[in-house]
Short mmCIF file of C-alpha atoms in Angstrom, two decimals:
data_model
loop_
_atom_site.label_atom_id
_atom_site.label_comp_id
_atom_site.label_asym_id
_atom_site.label_seq_id
_atom_site.Cartn_x
_atom_site.Cartn_y
_atom_site.Cartn_z
CA MET A 30 -2.28 -2.69 34.08
CA THR A 31 -2.48 -5.08 37.00
CA ASP A 32 -5.33 -7.05 35.36
CA HIS A 33 -4.68 -9.28 32.38
CA ASN A 34 -6.33 -11.81 30.09
CA GLU A 35 -5.11 -15.19 28.87
CA THR A 36 -5.86 -17.13 25.71
CA ASP A 37 -4.22 -20.09 23.97
CA VAL A 38 -3.93 -18.25 20.64
CA LEU A 39 -4.26 -14.49 20.15
CA VAL A 40 -5.11 -13.47 16.58
CA VAL A 41 -4.72 -9.76 15.81
CA GLY A 42 -6.89 -8.90 12.82
CA SER A 43 -10.18 -10.17 11.38
CA GLY A 44 -9.69 -10.47 7.64
CA ILE A 45 -9.80 -13.86 5.94
CA ALA A 46 -6.24 -14.68 7.10
CA GLY A 47 -6.98 -13.95 10.74
CA LEU A 48 -10.31 -15.76 10.67
CA ALA A 49 -8.73 -18.80 8.99
CA SER A 50 -6.06 -18.84 11.71
CA ALA A 51 -8.73 -18.67 14.40
CA LEU A 52 -10.72 -21.48 12.77
CA ALA A 53 -7.70 -23.77 12.45
CA ALA A 54 -6.52 -23.14 16.01
CA ALA A 55 -10.02 -23.77 17.37
CA ARG A 56 -10.21 -27.00 15.40
CA GLU A 57 -7.09 -28.08 17.32
CA GLY A 58 -8.89 -27.44 20.61
CA ALA A 59 -7.33 -24.07 21.39
CA ASP A 60 -9.11 -21.22 23.13
CA VAL A 61 -8.82 -18.36 20.63
CA THR A 62 -9.21 -14.61 20.97
CA VAL A 63 -9.51 -12.46 17.84
CA ALA A 64 -8.69 -8.81 18.51
CA THR A 65 -9.63 -6.47 15.70
CA LYS A 66 -9.69 -2.71 15.24
CA ALA A 67 -12.54 -3.23 12.81
CA THR A 68 -16.15 -2.57 13.61
CA ARG A 69 -17.74 -5.34 11.65
CA PRO A 70 -17.83 -6.00 8.86
CA GLU A 71 -16.52 -3.19 6.66
CA GLY A 72 -13.42 -2.48 8.72
CA ALA A 73 -11.43 -5.45 7.38
CA SER A 74 -9.67 -5.41 4.00
CA SER A 75 -11.11 -8.80 3.03
CA TRP A 76 -14.63 -7.34 3.10
CA TRP A 77 -13.66 -4.96 0.27
CA ALA A 78 -12.19 -7.62 -2.04
CA GLN A 79 -14.06 -7.50 -5.35
CA GLY A 80 -12.50 -9.77 -7.94
CA GLY A 81 -12.59 -13.13 -6.23
CA ILE A 82 -10.37 -15.98 -5.11
CA ALA A 83 -8.22 -17.90 -7.56
CA ILE A 84 -7.82 -21.67 -7.34
CA ALA A 85 -5.63 -24.15 -9.18
CA ARG A 86 -8.54 -26.11 -10.72
CA ASP A 87 -6.92 -29.01 -12.60
CA ASP A 88 -3.65 -27.29 -13.50
CA PRO A 89 -1.58 -26.17 -10.48
CA GLU A 90 1.58 -25.98 -12.62
CA GLN A 91 0.07 -23.34 -14.93
CA PHE A 92 -1.21 -21.43 -11.91
CA LYS A 93 2.32 -21.48 -10.52
CA ARG A 94 3.77 -20.23 -13.82
CA ASP A 95 1.29 -17.34 -13.90
CA ILE A 96 2.24 -16.30 -10.35
CA LEU A 97 5.95 -16.46 -11.15
CA ASP A 98 5.50 -14.56 -14.41
CA ALA A 99 3.47 -11.80 -12.74
CA SER A 100 6.24 -11.41 -10.17
CA SER A 101 8.88 -11.05 -12.93
CA GLY A 102 10.45 -14.24 -11.63
CA THR A 103 10.97 -12.89 -8.09
CA ALA A 104 8.42 -15.01 -6.21
CA ASP A 105 9.73 -17.92 -4.13
CA PRO A 106 8.91 -21.11 -6.10
CA GLU A 107 8.64 -23.20 -2.93
CA ALA A 108 6.15 -20.77 -1.39
CA VAL A 109 4.16 -20.74 -4.62
CA ASP A 110 4.07 -24.55 -4.51
CA VAL A 111 2.51 -24.38 -1.03
CA LEU A 112 -0.14 -21.99 -2.34
CA VAL A 113 -1.15 -23.82 -5.50
CA GLU A 114 -0.96 -27.30 -4.01
CA ASN A 115 -3.27 -26.33 -1.14
CA ALA A 116 -5.57 -23.96 -3.02
CA ASN A 117 -8.37 -26.31 -4.05
CA ALA A 118 -8.50 -28.14 -0.72
CA ALA A 119 -8.50 -24.97 1.39
CA VAL A 120 -11.26 -23.34 -0.64
CA GLY A 121 -13.30 -26.54 -0.69
CA ASP A 122 -12.93 -27.13 3.05
CA VAL A 123 -13.59 -23.63 4.38
CA LEU A 124 -15.50 -21.64 1.79
CA LEU A 125 -17.62 -24.34 0.23
CA GLU A 126 -18.15 -27.03 2.88
CA THR A 127 -17.89 -25.01 6.12
CA LEU A 128 -19.29 -21.62 5.10
CA ASP A 129 -21.37 -22.64 2.07
CA VAL A 130 -20.39 -19.55 0.06
CA GLU A 131 -22.56 -19.36 -3.05
CA PHE A 132 -20.11 -18.45 -5.78
CA ASP A 133 -21.51 -17.46 -9.17
CA THR A 134 -22.38 -20.33 -11.48
CA THR A 135 -23.02 -20.70 -15.20
CA GLY A 136 -26.47 -22.27 -14.79
CA MET A 137 -25.20 -25.36 -16.61
CA ASP A 138 -24.13 -28.81 -15.39
CA ALA A 139 -21.53 -29.88 -17.95
CA ASP A 140 -20.00 -32.65 -15.83
CA GLY A 141 -23.35 -34.18 -14.85
CA ASP A 142 -22.76 -34.12 -11.08
CA GLY A 143 -26.15 -32.54 -10.39
CA GLU A 144 -24.72 -29.11 -9.53
CA ASP A 145 -24.27 -26.01 -11.68
CA ASP A 146 -20.72 -25.35 -12.85
CA PHE A 147 -18.84 -22.44 -11.33
CA ASP A 148 -18.55 -19.32 -13.48
CA PHE A 149 -14.79 -19.00 -13.28
CA GLY A 150 -13.52 -15.50 -14.10
CA ARG A 151 -10.22 -14.30 -15.49
CA GLU A 152 -8.18 -11.25 -14.52
CA ALA A 153 -4.91 -9.61 -15.49
CA ALA A 154 -1.89 -11.92 -16.01
CA HIS A 155 -3.96 -15.09 -15.57
CA SER A 156 -3.63 -17.43 -18.56
CA LYS A 157 -6.97 -19.13 -17.96
CA ASN A 158 -10.28 -18.70 -16.15
CA ARG A 159 -9.79 -19.85 -12.55
CA ILE A 160 -11.30 -17.19 -10.28
CA LEU A 161 -14.32 -17.94 -8.10
CA HIS A 162 -16.41 -14.85 -7.47
CA VAL A 163 -19.74 -13.46 -6.27
CA ASP A 164 -20.57 -10.62 -8.64
CA ALA A 165 -17.90 -7.96 -7.88
CA SER A 166 -18.34 -8.25 -4.11
CA THR A 167 -16.66 -11.55 -3.28
CA GLY A 168 -15.01 -10.28 -0.11
CA LYS A 169 -18.16 -9.49 1.82
CA HIS A 170 -19.82 -12.74 0.71
CA VAL A 171 -16.90 -14.63 2.25
CA HIS A 172 -16.18 -12.39 5.22
CA VAL A 173 -19.66 -12.03 6.71
CA PRO A 174 -20.46 -15.77 6.92
CA PHE A 175 -16.93 -16.42 8.23
CA LEU A 176 -17.43 -13.91 11.05
CA ASN A 177 -20.85 -15.31 11.83
CA TYR A 178 -19.51 -18.86 11.93
CA LEU A 179 -16.72 -17.98 14.36
CA ASP A 180 -19.06 -15.81 16.44
CA ALA A 181 -21.07 -18.95 17.14
CA HIS A 182 -17.98 -21.06 17.92
CA ASP A 183 -17.63 -21.92 21.61
CA ASP A 184 -13.82 -21.64 21.55
CA VAL A 185 -13.53 -18.31 19.72
CA THR A 186 -13.99 -14.83 21.21
CA ILE A 187 -14.05 -11.87 18.83
CA ARG A 188 -13.23 -8.48 20.36
CA ASP A 189 -14.30 -5.66 18.04
CA ASP A 190 -12.85 -2.16 18.15
CA THR A 191 -9.78 -3.48 19.95
CA ALA A 192 -6.24 -2.52 18.94
CA ALA A 193 -2.92 -4.20 19.70
CA LEU A 194 -0.42 -1.54 20.79
CA GLU A 195 2.68 -3.51 21.77
CA LEU A 196 3.92 -7.09 21.69
CA ILE A 197 4.92 -8.64 25.01
CA ARG A 198 8.26 -10.31 24.39
CA HIS A 199 11.38 -11.51 26.14
CA GLU A 200 14.62 -12.96 24.77
CA GLY A 201 13.33 -13.64 21.26
CA ARG A 202 9.97 -15.04 22.27
CA VAL A 203 6.54 -13.40 22.09
CA HIS A 204 4.18 -13.95 25.03
CA GLY A 205 1.16 -11.86 24.01
CA ALA A 206 0.23 -8.25 23.35
CA VAL A 207 -1.03 -5.15 25.11
CA LEU A 208 -4.56 -4.49 23.83
CA GLU A 209 -6.52 -1.23 23.89
CA SER A 210 -10.30 -0.89 23.85
CA ASP A 211 -12.31 2.25 24.53
CA GLY A 212 -9.28 3.99 25.99
CA ASP A 213 -8.43 1.18 28.43
CA PHE A 214 -5.42 -1.07 27.90
CA GLU A 215 -4.29 -4.32 29.46
CA PRO A 216 -2.05 -7.24 28.52
CA THR A 217 -3.37 -10.42 26.95
CA TYR A 218 -1.03 -13.37 27.32
CA ALA A 219 -1.09 -16.20 24.79
CA GLY A 220 0.69 -19.40 23.91
CA ALA A 221 1.17 -17.88 20.44
CA VAL A 222 0.31 -14.66 18.65
CA VAL A 223 -0.83 -14.52 15.02
CA LEU A 224 -0.57 -11.09 13.37
CA ALA A 225 -3.13 -10.60 10.61
CA THR A 226 -3.37 -6.82 10.62
CA GLY A 227 -3.80 -6.21 6.90
CA GLY A 228 -2.32 -3.46 4.78
CA ILE A 229 -0.76 -0.01 4.79
CA GLY A 230 -3.28 2.09 2.88
CA ASP A 231 -3.29 4.93 5.42
CA LEU A 232 0.30 5.72 4.37
CA TYR A 233 -0.93 7.01 0.98
CA PRO A 234 -3.48 9.68 0.05
CA ARG A 235 -5.40 7.37 -2.32
CA THR A 236 -5.94 3.72 -1.39
CA THR A 237 -8.35 0.81 -1.76
CA ASN A 238 -7.81 -0.21 1.88
CA PRO A 239 -10.27 0.54 4.69
CA ALA A 240 -9.45 3.32 7.16
CA GLY A 241 -7.10 2.23 9.92
CA SER A 242 -4.69 0.34 7.62
CA THR A 243 -1.60 1.71 9.35
CA GLY A 244 0.79 -1.25 9.20
CA ASP A 245 0.34 -2.03 12.90
CA GLY A 246 1.44 -5.67 12.78
CA ILE A 247 4.52 -4.94 10.69
CA ALA A 248 5.59 -2.10 12.97
CA MET A 249 5.04 -4.09 16.17
CA ALA A 250 6.95 -7.05 14.78
CA ALA A 251 9.83 -4.89 13.51
CA LEU A 252 10.13 -3.07 16.83
CA ALA A 253 10.19 -6.45 18.59
CA GLY A 254 13.10 -7.56 16.38
CA ALA A 255 11.34 -9.72 13.78
CA GLU A 256 12.73 -9.84 10.25
CA VAL A 257 10.79 -7.69 7.77
CA THR A 258 11.56 -7.93 4.05
CA ASP A 259 10.44 -6.88 0.54
CA MET A 260 8.82 -3.72 1.90
CA GLU A 261 9.65 -1.77 -1.26
CA TYR A 262 7.10 -3.79 -3.24
CA VAL A 263 3.96 -1.70 -2.79
CA GLN A 264 1.34 -2.57 -5.39
CA PHE A 265 -0.96 0.08 -6.86
CA HIS A 266 -4.29 -0.90 -8.37
CA PRO A 267 -4.70 0.65 -11.84
CA THR A 268 -8.44 1.34 -11.79
CA VAL A 269 -9.85 3.23 -8.85
CA CYS A 270 -12.81 5.41 -9.76
CA VAL A 271 -12.04 9.08 -9.08
CA GLY A 272 -15.05 10.70 -10.71
CA GLY A 273 -17.49 10.67 -7.82
CA ASP A 274 -17.66 12.01 -4.29
CA GLU A 275 -15.11 9.48 -2.99
CA PRO A 276 -12.75 7.00 -4.70
CA PHE A 277 -13.69 3.33 -4.97
CA LEU A 278 -12.20 0.26 -6.59
CA ILE A 279 -13.25 -1.00 -10.01
CA SER A 280 -12.47 -4.70 -10.06
CA GLU A 281 -9.88 -6.08 -12.42
CA ALA A 282 -12.55 -8.60 -13.40
CA VAL A 283 -14.21 -5.84 -15.43
CA ARG A 284 -11.16 -5.66 -17.70
CA GLY A 285 -11.11 -9.45 -17.69
CA GLU A 286 -14.57 -9.35 -19.28
CA GLY A 287 -13.50 -6.92 -22.00
CA ALA A 288 -13.47 -3.34 -20.67
CA VAL A 289 -10.71 -1.15 -22.14
CA LEU A 290 -8.77 1.88 -20.93
CA ARG A 291 -8.90 5.14 -22.86
CA ASN A 292 -6.96 8.36 -22.40
CA GLY A 293 -8.04 11.98 -22.73
CA ASP A 294 -7.04 12.39 -26.38
CA VAL A 295 -10.08 12.76 -28.64
CA PRO A 296 -9.78 10.25 -31.50
CA GLU A 297 -10.34 11.64 -34.99
CA SER A 298 -11.24 9.90 -38.22
CA ALA A 299 -8.60 10.06 -40.95
CA ASP A 300 -10.77 11.76 -43.58
CA SER A 301 -12.94 14.29 -41.77
CA GLY A 302 -11.29 15.01 -38.44
CA ALA A 303 -14.57 14.24 -36.72
CA ARG A 304 -14.59 12.55 -33.36
CA GLU A 305 -15.18 8.82 -33.37
CA THR A 306 -18.44 8.00 -31.62
CA GLU A 307 -18.38 4.22 -31.45
CA SER A 308 -16.99 4.21 -27.90
CA PRO A 309 -16.96 6.74 -25.07
CA GLY A 310 -13.68 8.38 -24.10
CA GLY A 311 -10.43 8.90 -25.95
CA GLU A 312 -7.77 6.68 -27.49
CA ARG A 313 -7.18 3.14 -26.28
CA PHE A 314 -3.54 2.98 -25.15
CA MET A 315 -2.71 -0.28 -23.35
CA PRO A 316 -1.72 -2.20 -26.53
CA ASP A 317 1.14 0.31 -26.85
CA TYR A 318 2.48 -0.66 -23.43
CA HIS A 319 2.16 -4.45 -23.31
CA SER A 320 1.17 -7.33 -25.57
CA ASP A 321 -1.51 -8.36 -23.05
CA ALA A 322 -2.99 -4.84 -23.18
CA GLU A 323 -5.52 -4.34 -20.35
CA LEU A 324 -4.66 -7.78 -18.96
CA ALA A 325 -0.98 -6.97 -18.42
CA PRO A 326 0.41 -7.29 -14.88
CA ARG A 327 -0.89 -4.68 -12.46
CA ASP A 328 2.35 -2.75 -12.12
CA VAL A 329 2.51 -2.26 -15.89
CA VAL A 330 -1.11 -1.13 -16.17
CA ALA A 331 -0.88 1.18 -13.16
CA ARG A 332 2.18 3.01 -14.52
CA ALA A 333 0.57 3.28 -17.95
CA VAL A 334 -2.57 4.81 -16.44
CA LYS A 335 -0.46 7.31 -14.49
CA THR A 336 1.52 8.26 -17.60
CA GLU A 337 -1.59 8.76 -19.73
CA ARG A 338 -3.30 10.80 -17.01
CA ASP A 339 -0.21 13.02 -16.78
CA GLU A 340 0.05 13.46 -20.54
CA THR A 341 -3.60 13.66 -21.62
CA GLY A 342 -5.44 14.80 -18.51
CA GLU A 343 -7.61 11.77 -17.78
CA VAL A 344 -8.09 8.04 -18.21
CA THR A 345 -11.48 6.34 -18.36
CA LEU A 346 -12.52 2.71 -18.25
CA ASP A 347 -14.78 2.03 -21.22
CA VAL A 348 -17.27 -0.69 -20.23
CA SER A 349 -19.27 -0.58 -23.47
CA PRO A 350 -17.72 -3.84 -24.83
CA LEU A 351 -19.52 -5.87 -22.13
CA ASP A 352 -22.89 -6.11 -20.44
CA PHE A 353 -21.68 -4.12 -17.45
CA ALA A 354 -25.08 -3.79 -15.80
CA GLY A 355 -25.83 -7.49 -16.22
CA GLU A 356 -22.43 -8.81 -15.14
CA PHE A 357 -21.51 -6.30 -12.44
CA PRO A 358 -24.73 -4.98 -10.87
CA ASP A 359 -22.94 -4.16 -7.58
CA LEU A 360 -20.50 -1.88 -9.39
CA VAL A 361 -23.31 -0.24 -11.35
CA GLU A 362 -25.06 0.51 -8.07
CA LYS A 363 -21.87 1.88 -6.60
CA CYS A 364 -21.25 4.13 -9.61
CA GLU A 365 -24.77 5.49 -9.40
CA ASP A 366 -24.53 6.00 -5.63
CA HIS A 367 -21.39 8.07 -6.18
CA GLY A 368 -22.73 10.09 -9.08
CA VAL A 369 -20.65 8.42 -11.79
CA ASP A 370 -22.19 7.95 -15.26
CA TRP A 371 -20.58 4.64 -16.17
CA GLU A 372 -22.01 4.67 -19.69
CA ASP A 373 -19.78 7.64 -20.52
CA GLY A 374 -16.69 5.86 -19.24
CA ILE A 375 -15.52 5.55 -15.61
CA PRO A 376 -12.74 8.00 -14.66
CA VAL A 377 -9.91 6.00 -13.06
CA ALA A 378 -6.51 6.50 -11.46
CA PRO A 379 -4.01 4.23 -9.65
CA ALA A 380 -4.25 3.86 -5.87
CA GLU A 381 -2.22 2.02 -3.25
CA HIS A 382 -3.67 -1.47 -3.05
CA PHE A 383 -1.46 -4.19 -1.56
CA LEU A 384 1.90 -4.63 0.16
CA CYS A 385 3.74 -7.62 -1.30
CA GLY A 386 6.37 -7.65 1.47
CA GLY A 387 6.05 -7.64 5.24
CA ILE A 388 6.97 -9.82 8.21
CA ASP A 389 9.17 -12.60 6.87
CA VAL A 390 7.54 -15.99 7.52
CA ASP A 391 8.03 -19.63 6.53
CA ASP A 392 5.52 -22.06 5.04
CA LEU A 393 3.67 -22.29 8.37
CA GLY A 394 3.52 -18.55 8.93
CA ARG A 395 6.26 -18.59 11.59
CA SER A 396 8.29 -15.39 11.94
CA SER A 397 11.89 -15.11 13.13
CA LEU A 398 10.59 -14.65 16.72
CA ASP A 399 9.45 -17.68 18.66
CA ARG A 400 5.65 -18.10 18.81
CA LEU A 401 4.98 -15.08 16.63
CA TYR A 402 3.15 -15.82 13.39
CA ALA A 403 2.07 -13.52 10.58
CA VAL A 404 -0.48 -14.15 7.84
CA GLY A 405 -2.26 -12.18 5.15
CA GLU A 406 -1.06 -8.85 3.81
CA CYS A 407 1.19 -8.06 6.79
CA ALA A 408 3.21 -11.21 6.06
CA ARG A 409 5.88 -11.81 3.46
CA THR A 410 5.40 -15.45 2.47
CA GLY A 411 7.38 -15.19 -0.76
CA VAL A 412 4.33 -15.92 -2.92
CA HIS A 413 4.11 -12.47 -4.48
CA GLY A 414 7.72 -11.42 -4.97
CA ALA A 415 7.88 -7.99 -6.57
CA ASN A 416 4.30 -7.99 -7.88
CA ARG A 417 1.13 -9.86 -6.88
CA LEU A 418 -1.03 -11.78 -9.32
CA ALA A 419 -4.68 -10.69 -9.19
CA SER A 420 -7.08 -12.58 -6.88
CA THR A 421 -4.35 -14.40 -4.97
CA SER A 422 -4.51 -12.36 -1.75
CA LEU A 423 -7.65 -14.02 -0.34
CA LEU A 424 -6.20 -17.42 -1.26
CA GLU A 425 -2.84 -16.69 0.36
CA GLY A 426 -4.58 -15.48 3.51
CA LEU A 427 -6.75 -18.58 3.63
CA VAL A 428 -3.94 -21.10 2.99
CA TRP A 429 -1.38 -19.53 5.33
CA GLY A 430 -4.04 -18.73 7.93
CA LEU A 431 -5.05 -22.38 8.18
CA ARG A 432 -1.44 -23.54 8.37
CA ALA A 433 -0.43 -20.94 10.96
CA GLY A 434 -3.48 -21.45 13.17
CA GLU A 435 -2.97 -25.19 13.31
CA ASP A 436 0.72 -24.81 14.16
CA ALA A 437 0.11 -22.06 16.75
CA ALA A 438 -2.16 -24.22 18.90
CA GLY A 439 -0.82 -26.30 21.79
CA ASN A 440 1.69 -23.91 23.40
CA GLU A 441 1.80 -23.11 27.11
CA ILE A 442 0.95 -19.60 28.31
CA ASP A 443 3.71 -17.89 30.28
CA VAL A 444 2.86 -14.66 32.11
CA ILE A 445 5.80 -12.26 32.21
CA GLU A 446 6.12 -8.57 32.94
CA ALA A 447 4.38 -6.52 30.28
CA PRO A 448 5.78 -3.26 28.89
CA GLU A 449 4.64 -0.22 30.84
CA LEU A 450 2.66 2.21 28.69
CA LEU A 451 2.69 5.64 30.30
CA GLU A 452 0.07 8.39 30.42
CA ARG A 453 1.82 11.01 32.52
CA ASP A 454 1.75 13.95 30.10
CA PRO A 455 -1.22 16.02 28.89
CA GLU A 456 -3.19 14.84 25.89
CA LEU A 457 -1.89 15.90 22.49
CA PRO A 458 -3.59 18.65 20.49
CA GLU A 459 -6.75 17.48 18.76
CA ARG A 460 -5.32 17.60 15.23
CA PHE A 461 -1.81 16.38 16.10
CA ALA A 462 -2.08 12.89 14.55
CA GLU A 463 -4.08 14.17 11.58
CA GLU A 464 -1.44 16.77 10.70
CA LYS A 465 1.43 14.29 11.05
CA PHE A 466 -0.43 11.78 8.86
CA HIS A 467 -0.93 14.46 6.21
CA ARG A 468 2.81 15.09 6.18
CA LEU A 469 3.60 11.38 5.99
CA ARG A 470 1.17 10.75 3.13
CA ARG A 471 2.51 13.68 1.14
CA VAL A 472 6.06 12.30 1.42
CA MET A 473 5.03 8.75 0.50
CA ASP A 474 2.94 9.91 -2.46
CA GLU A 475 5.61 12.21 -3.85
CA TYR A 476 8.74 10.18 -3.20
CA VAL A 477 7.77 6.52 -2.58
CA GLY A 478 4.90 6.00 -5.01
CA LEU A 479 4.50 4.33 -8.38
CA GLU A 480 7.80 5.71 -9.65
CA ARG A 481 10.91 6.42 -7.59
CA ASP A 482 14.43 7.70 -7.89
CA SER A 483 17.41 7.55 -5.56
CA ASP A 484 17.44 11.24 -4.65
CA ASP A 485 13.74 11.24 -3.80
CA LEU A 486 14.09 8.13 -1.66
CA GLY A 487 16.88 9.83 0.25
CA ARG A 488 14.66 12.85 0.82
CA ALA A 489 11.84 10.61 2.01
CA MET A 490 14.08 8.82 4.49
CA SER A 491 15.27 12.12 5.92
CA VAL A 492 11.74 13.43 6.48
CA LEU A 493 10.44 10.10 7.81
CA ARG A 494 13.32 9.75 10.27
CA ARG A 495 12.49 13.13 11.74
CA LEU A 496 8.80 12.29 11.87
CA LYS A 497 9.45 8.96 13.58
CA GLY A 498 11.69 10.69 16.11
CA GLU A 499 8.95 13.18 16.94
CA VAL A 500 6.37 10.43 17.37
CA ASP A 501 8.72 8.31 19.49
CA ALA A 502 9.19 11.21 21.88
CA TYR A 503 5.44 11.45 22.44
CA THR A 504 4.82 7.70 22.84
CA ARG A 505 7.31 7.56 25.72
CA THR A 506 4.92 9.49 27.96
CA ARG A 507 1.50 9.15 26.30
CA THR A 508 -0.68 6.23 25.26
CA SER A 509 -3.56 6.42 22.80
CA ARG A 510 -4.66 4.43 19.79
CA SER A 511 -4.26 7.36 17.38
CA LEU A 512 -0.71 7.99 18.58
CA TYR A 513 0.25 4.32 18.29
CA GLU A 514 -1.29 4.13 14.83
CA LEU A 515 0.85 7.12 13.87
CA ARG A 516 3.88 5.34 15.29
CA SER A 517 3.04 2.22 13.28
CA ALA A 518 2.64 4.27 10.11
CA SER A 519 5.92 6.13 10.60
CA VAL A 520 7.86 2.93 11.31
CA THR A 521 6.30 1.14 8.32
CA ALA A 522 6.82 4.10 5.98
CA LEU A 523 10.47 4.31 6.96
CA LEU A 524 10.91 0.58 6.35
CA ILE A 525 9.41 0.97 2.87
CA ALA A 526 11.59 3.94 1.98
CA ARG A 527 14.76 2.39 3.39
CA GLN A 528 14.34 -0.96 1.66
CA ALA A 529 13.45 0.84 -1.58
CA ALA A 530 16.66 2.87 -1.30
CA GLU A 531 18.67 -0.29 -0.67
CA ASN A 532 17.28 -2.09 -3.74
CA GLY A 533 18.88 -0.80 -6.93
CA GLU A 534 17.00 -3.24 -9.19
CA SER A 535 13.92 -1.82 -10.88
CA VAL A 536 11.45 -4.70 -10.89
CA GLY A 537 7.71 -5.16 -10.45
CA CYS A 538 6.15 -2.65 -8.06
CA HIS A 539 9.56 -1.11 -7.30
CA HIS A 540 10.02 1.01 -10.42
CA LEU A 541 13.11 3.21 -10.53
CA VAL A 542 13.24 6.07 -13.01
CA ASP A 543 16.95 6.83 -12.52
CA THR A 544 20.08 4.69 -12.77
CA ALA A 545 22.08 5.95 -9.82
CA ALA A 546 21.68 2.82 -7.74
CA ALA A 547 22.07 0.53 -10.75
CA ASP A 548 25.34 2.25 -11.67
CA GLY A 549 26.82 1.25 -8.35
CA ASP A 550 26.12 4.27 -6.15
CA GLU A 551 25.45 3.09 -2.64
CA PRO A 552 22.30 4.43 -0.94
CA ALA A 553 22.84 6.60 2.10
CA GLU A 554 23.67 4.64 5.25
CA PRO A 555 20.53 4.44 7.42
CA ARG A 556 20.77 6.33 10.67
CA ALA A 557 20.48 4.62 14.03
CA ASP A 558 16.94 5.83 14.54
CA ASP A 559 15.66 3.93 11.49
#
């Protein structure tokens, strides 16, 4: 690794948060490199976002209340203020004026400004319609033009299929990262590094995240000594279609337009015992769980769906109350492509969707390490607390990305000695990483999923410690992307399990089904190899 590269700002990740950081830094005159594992465009989580992007419209205070309520009062009010106060301006500047994203409109011009009004949608736990969307495929309609815009920018270089393996740091300051591409690795030095590596979906067997979501940024930051918090708050999306050849997300916007959830119990009329035929599927159950029924917070709906699947065998999303084909043609096409007859009800189950915690950052995206920033899903801004409000992830990534990118520009590049990554031992067996990932996912699904108890979390920590120890032994003498992704996953999984075990309060996404921790029992002391 005698050769190296230099850039003013190194952004790791190419979702909306990373791209917003790159845009803001370039606007400040910085030379920016975006390193992304993704092969464009589907490899970034933002591309898959369906519902849309929420804005404050004319009532930021109500938007703030909805975010705080969805989090069960655990979100940081000051962080939420940053989000709602900057929402309209950030969306207007980047998505409307710079990228010219054509969000859905009503076809009417009520305010007489000569332009059609936006067709604002509503999703779970929102008190009013405030979500900008493009059908049920908002992510790709934002992500593709954003990539194209930055591709054409003279000060931005986008490196596809490039992974960050290790941060270059010394005495509490980050100087860059070791990047890998096509089996070759070399250091890239930067005045500042912005981590925007997305989620952790590869840690669970069923997820809405794209492949490669292994928690890389969180693991690299934690191993470098950055503070990582709220990792126990892993959000599961309630409605992932499981009836076809592969699972896919059914946007919360569908329930916002009137779709209802039904279980596997066959409803019967009171007089004849005959099955009701007005709607496909079984009994509607969400009104029994929450006064907002299908529009309850995600954690409530996800647990209800799991319970009803366990007790009745299946849960389907009944889309007959709305014009599904007219309002969500992209989802209709996806159902048909995957062999799902949506008119008979869409079979759904919860799946890992979003990590509410991550690298602890301030209102400018600054971590506890000098010149290391984090934005998007890998960051813990405080906005989400224990449970994220629907359609706020793209907005958070945009707002914090712009703030971090602007602040990251203007630092000097210092070239120091990079960590030595060794390749002195034979390559690992072909299925080594795959088998270890299977073991990790089984543990996370069984012990650190939608519902948890203290004993299970202890078991998970024990298995994950051993797994991390095995992986660490191999990374000391071997370097490959798959091995480092496995290391990232094992570190991140252990952080989730450990912080879940340390939090005895059942709240939001962290749902405890026992009372051991609440009764005062201390969780097991983490071992040194955590």
